[in-house]
Amino acid sequence: MKKNKADLILHPVRLKIILTVMRQQRATALQLNELLPEVPQATLYRHINKLTEANLLAIVEQYQVRGVIEKVYALSDEGAHLTQADLEEATKDDHMRYFTTFVSSLMNDFSQYLEQPDINLERDRVGYRQLALYLSDDELDEVMAPFREAVMKAMQNSPAQGRRRRNLSFVIIPEADTISEGE
């Protein structure tokens, strides 16, 4: 059975690999093994190969180390992003599984943040909240447009002194029983 892109990305081990490569920008299998000690080495290599075969990871450099070819991986230009086309064939159960993986990843990130010895949500600019807004589709697009533009610009930033990697996560869900047009 051929796996779709969402299934490839949202597998727990592959998602860890993708997020780690994303954080590091480039990594060898050995570096990934050190950064993901909870993943057995054989499992790690198997999933790196799957991601590479699916063109989600790209080999950006190779060099010889003691008779072995060491490969350096980065996210491919296609990247590990799901498009609307990638999700067209997904069932309701698939979407629930994908969303559960997404939420679990958020919980894991927040848990790791809380494990730090000196947390300060205000200083670290950590926040989470849910807002209920009454917006038409056009109004939602108007609200999101400048945000999308600012985020796209910020995504071009490279790691630098004074910059800290920050994860922004958004979920937009309309209520099931909202008033529709014409009512």
CSV table of C-alpha atoms in Angstrom, one decimal:
chain,number,residue,atom,x,y,z
A,1,MET,CA,0.0,0.0,0.0
A,2,LYS,CA,1.4,3.4,-1.0
A,3,LYS,CA,1.5,5.9,1.8
A,4,ASN,CA,0.3,9.4,1.1
A,5,LYS,CA,2.3,12.4,2.0
A,6,ALA,CA,0.3,13.2,5.2
A,7,ASP,CA,0.9,9.6,6.5
A,8,LEU,CA,4.6,9.9,5.7
A,9,ILE,CA,5.0,13.2,7.6
A,10,LEU,CA,2.7,12.5,10.5
A,11,HIS,CA,4.2,9.2,11.6
A,12,PRO,CA,5.5,9.9,15.1
A,13,VAL,CA,9.2,8.9,14.4
A,14,ARG,CA,9.3,10.6,11.0
A,15,LEU,CA,7.7,13.8,12.5
A,16,LYS,CA,10.5,13.8,15.1
A,17,ILE,CA,13.1,13.5,12.3
A,18,ILE,CA,11.5,16.2,10.2
A,19,LEU,CA,11.2,18.6,13.2
A,20,THR,CA,14.8,17.9,14.3
A,21,VAL,CA,16.2,18.5,10.8
A,22,MET,CA,14.0,21.7,10.6
A,23,ARG,CA,15.5,22.9,13.9
A,24,GLN,CA,19.1,22.1,12.9
A,25,GLN,CA,18.6,23.1,9.2
A,26,ARG,CA,21.0,20.3,8.2
A,27,ALA,CA,21.9,17.1,10.0
A,28,THR,CA,23.6,13.8,9.4
A,29,ALA,CA,22.1,10.4,10.5
A,30,LEU,CA,24.7,10.3,13.3
A,31,GLN,CA,23.6,13.8,14.5
A,32,LEU,CA,20.0,12.7,14.4
A,33,ASN,CA,20.8,9.6,16.3
A,34,GLU,CA,22.4,11.8,19.0
A,35,LEU,CA,19.5,14.2,19.1
A,36,LEU,CA,16.9,11.5,19.1
A,37,PRO,CA,18.2,8.9,21.6
A,38,GLU,CA,14.8,7.5,22.2
A,39,VAL,CA,14.6,6.2,18.6
A,40,PRO,CA,16.5,3.0,18.0
A,41,GLN,CA,19.3,3.4,15.4
A,42,ALA,CA,17.8,0.9,12.9
A,43,THR,CA,14.4,2.5,13.2
A,44,LEU,CA,15.9,6.0,12.7
A,45,TYR,CA,17.8,4.9,9.5
A,46,ARG,CA,14.7,3.2,8.1
A,47,HIS,CA,12.6,6.3,8.5
A,48,ILE,CA,15.3,8.6,7.2
A,49,ASN,CA,15.4,6.4,4.1
A,50,LYS,CA,11.6,6.6,3.7
A,51,LEU,CA,11.6,10.4,4.0
A,52,THR,CA,14.5,10.6,1.5
A,53,GLU,CA,12.7,8.2,-1.0
A,54,ALA,CA,9.6,10.4,-0.7
A,55,ASN,CA,11.6,13.5,-1.4
A,56,LEU,CA,10.7,15.1,1.9
A,57,LEU,CA,14.4,15.0,3.0
A,58,ALA,CA,17.1,15.9,0.5
A,59,ILE,CA,20.8,14.8,0.7
A,60,VAL,CA,22.6,18.2,0.4
A,61,GLU,CA,26.1,17.0,1.0
A,62,GLN,CA,28.1,13.8,1.2
A,63,TYR,CA,31.6,13.2,2.5
A,64,GLN,CA,33.7,10.2,3.4
A,65,VAL,CA,34.4,9.4,7.1
A,66,ARG,CA,36.6,6.4,7.7
A,67,GLY,CA,35.5,4.6,4.6
A,68,VAL,CA,31.8,5.3,5.0
A,69,ILE,CA,29.9,7.9,3.1
A,70,GLU,CA,28.3,10.4,5.5
A,71,LYS,CA,25.2,12.1,4.2
A,72,VAL,CA,23.9,15.5,5.3
A,73,TYR,CA,20.1,15.9,5.2
A,74,ALA,CA,17.9,19.0,4.9
A,75,LEU,CA,14.3,19.5,4.2
A,76,SER,CA,13.7,19.3,0.4
A,77,ASP,CA,12.3,22.2,-1.5
A,78,GLU,CA,9.0,20.4,-1.4
A,79,GLY,CA,9.4,20.3,2.3
A,80,ALA,CA,7.3,18.7,4.9
A,81,HIS,CA,4.3,20.8,4.4
A,82,LEU,CA,0.8,19.5,3.6
A,83,THR,CA,-1.1,21.3,0.9
A,84,GLN,CA,-4.8,21.2,0.3
A,85,ALA,CA,-4.1,18.7,-2.6
A,86,ASP,CA,-2.3,16.4,-0.2
A,87,LEU,CA,-5.4,16.3,2.0
A,88,GLU,CA,-8.1,15.9,-0.6
A,89,GLU,CA,-8.3,12.1,-0.3
A,90,ALA,CA,-8.2,12.1,3.5
A,91,THR,CA,-11.2,10.6,5.3
A,92,LYS,CA,-12.7,12.0,8.5
A,93,ASP,CA,-10.7,9.3,10.5
A,94,ASP,CA,-7.5,10.4,8.7
A,95,HIS,CA,-8.1,14.0,9.6
A,96,MET,CA,-8.7,13.0,13.3
A,97,ARG,CA,-5.5,11.0,13.3
A,98,TYR,CA,-3.6,13.9,11.7
A,99,PHE,CA,-5.0,16.4,14.1
A,100,THR,CA,-4.3,14.1,17.1
A,101,THR,CA,-0.7,13.9,15.9
A,102,PHE,CA,-0.5,17.7,15.6
A,103,VAL,CA,-1.9,18.2,19.1
A,104,SER,CA,0.4,15.6,20.6
A,105,SER,CA,3.3,17.3,19.0
A,106,LEU,CA,2.2,20.6,20.6
A,107,MET,CA,1.9,18.9,24.0
A,108,ASN,CA,5.4,17.4,23.6
A,109,ASP,CA,6.9,20.8,22.8
A,110,PHE,CA,5.1,22.5,25.7
A,111,SER,CA,6.2,19.7,28.0
A,112,GLN,CA,9.8,20.2,26.9
A,113,TYR,CA,9.5,23.9,27.6
A,114,LEU,CA,8.2,23.2,31.1
A,115,GLU,CA,11.2,20.9,31.8
A,116,GLN,CA,13.5,23.9,31.7
A,117,PRO,CA,14.9,25.0,35.1
A,118,ASP,CA,13.8,28.6,34.8
A,119,ILE,CA,10.6,29.1,32.9
A,120,ASN,CA,8.8,32.5,32.7
A,121,LEU,CA,5.9,32.6,30.3
A,122,GLU,CA,5.9,36.4,30.1
A,123,ARG,CA,9.6,36.7,29.5
A,124,ASP,CA,9.7,33.8,27.1
A,125,ARG,CA,6.6,35.1,25.4
A,126,VAL,CA,4.7,31.8,25.8
A,127,GLY,CA,1.0,32.0,25.4
A,128,TYR,CA,-2.0,29.9,24.6
A,129,ARG,CA,-5.6,31.0,24.3
A,130,GLN,CA,-8.7,30.4,22.4
A,131,LEU,CA,-10.8,33.3,20.9
A,132,ALA,CA,-14.2,33.1,19.5
A,133,LEU,CA,-14.7,35.5,16.6
A,134,TYR,CA,-17.7,36.0,14.4
A,135,LEU,CA,-16.3,36.5,10.9
A,136,SER,CA,-17.5,35.9,7.4
A,137,ASP,CA,-15.0,34.1,5.1
A,138,ASP,CA,-14.0,37.4,3.6
A,139,GLU,CA,-13.5,39.0,7.1
A,140,LEU,CA,-11.4,36.0,8.1
A,141,ASP,CA,-9.3,36.4,5.0
A,142,GLU,CA,-8.9,40.1,5.8
A,143,VAL,CA,-7.7,39.3,9.4
A,144,MET,CA,-5.3,36.6,8.2
A,145,ALA,CA,-3.7,38.4,5.2
A,146,PRO,CA,-1.3,40.7,7.0
A,147,PHE,CA,-0.5,37.9,9.5
A,148,ARG,CA,0.4,35.5,6.6
A,149,GLU,CA,2.5,38.2,5.0
A,150,ALA,CA,4.4,38.8,8.3
A,151,VAL,CA,4.9,35.1,8.9
A,152,MET,CA,6.1,34.4,5.4
A,153,LYS,CA,8.7,37.2,5.8
A,154,ALA,CA,9.8,35.9,9.3
A,155,MET,CA,10.2,32.4,7.8
A,156,GLN,CA,13.1,33.7,5.8
A,157,ASN,CA,15.0,34.5,9.0
A,158,SER,CA,18.1,32.4,9.7
A,159,PRO,CA,19.3,31.6,13.2
A,160,ALA,CA,21.3,34.5,14.6
A,161,GLN,CA,22.4,36.1,17.8
A,162,GLY,CA,19.3,37.4,19.7
A,163,ARG,CA,17.0,35.1,17.7
A,164,ARG,CA,15.2,32.2,19.4
A,165,ARG,CA,13.3,29.5,17.5
A,166,ARG,CA,9.7,30.0,18.3
A,167,ASN,CA,6.8,27.7,17.3
A,168,LEU,CA,3.6,29.3,16.2
A,169,SER,CA,0.7,26.9,15.9
A,170,PHE,CA,-2.8,27.8,14.7
A,171,VAL,CA,-6.0,26.0,14.4
A,172,ILE,CA,-9.1,27.6,12.9
A,173,ILE,CA,-12.3,25.6,13.5
A,174,PRO,CA,-15.8,26.9,12.7
A,175,GLU,CA,-18.4,25.8,15.2
A,176,ALA,CA,-20.6,23.0,13.9
A,177,ASP,CA,-23.8,24.9,14.5
A,178,THR,CA,-23.0,28.4,13.2
A,179,ILE,CA,-25.5,30.6,11.4
A,180,SER,CA,-25.0,30.3,7.7
A,181,GLU,CA,-25.8,32.7,4.9
A,182,GLY,CA,-29.4,33.2,4.2
A,183,GLU,CA,-30.7,32.4,7.7
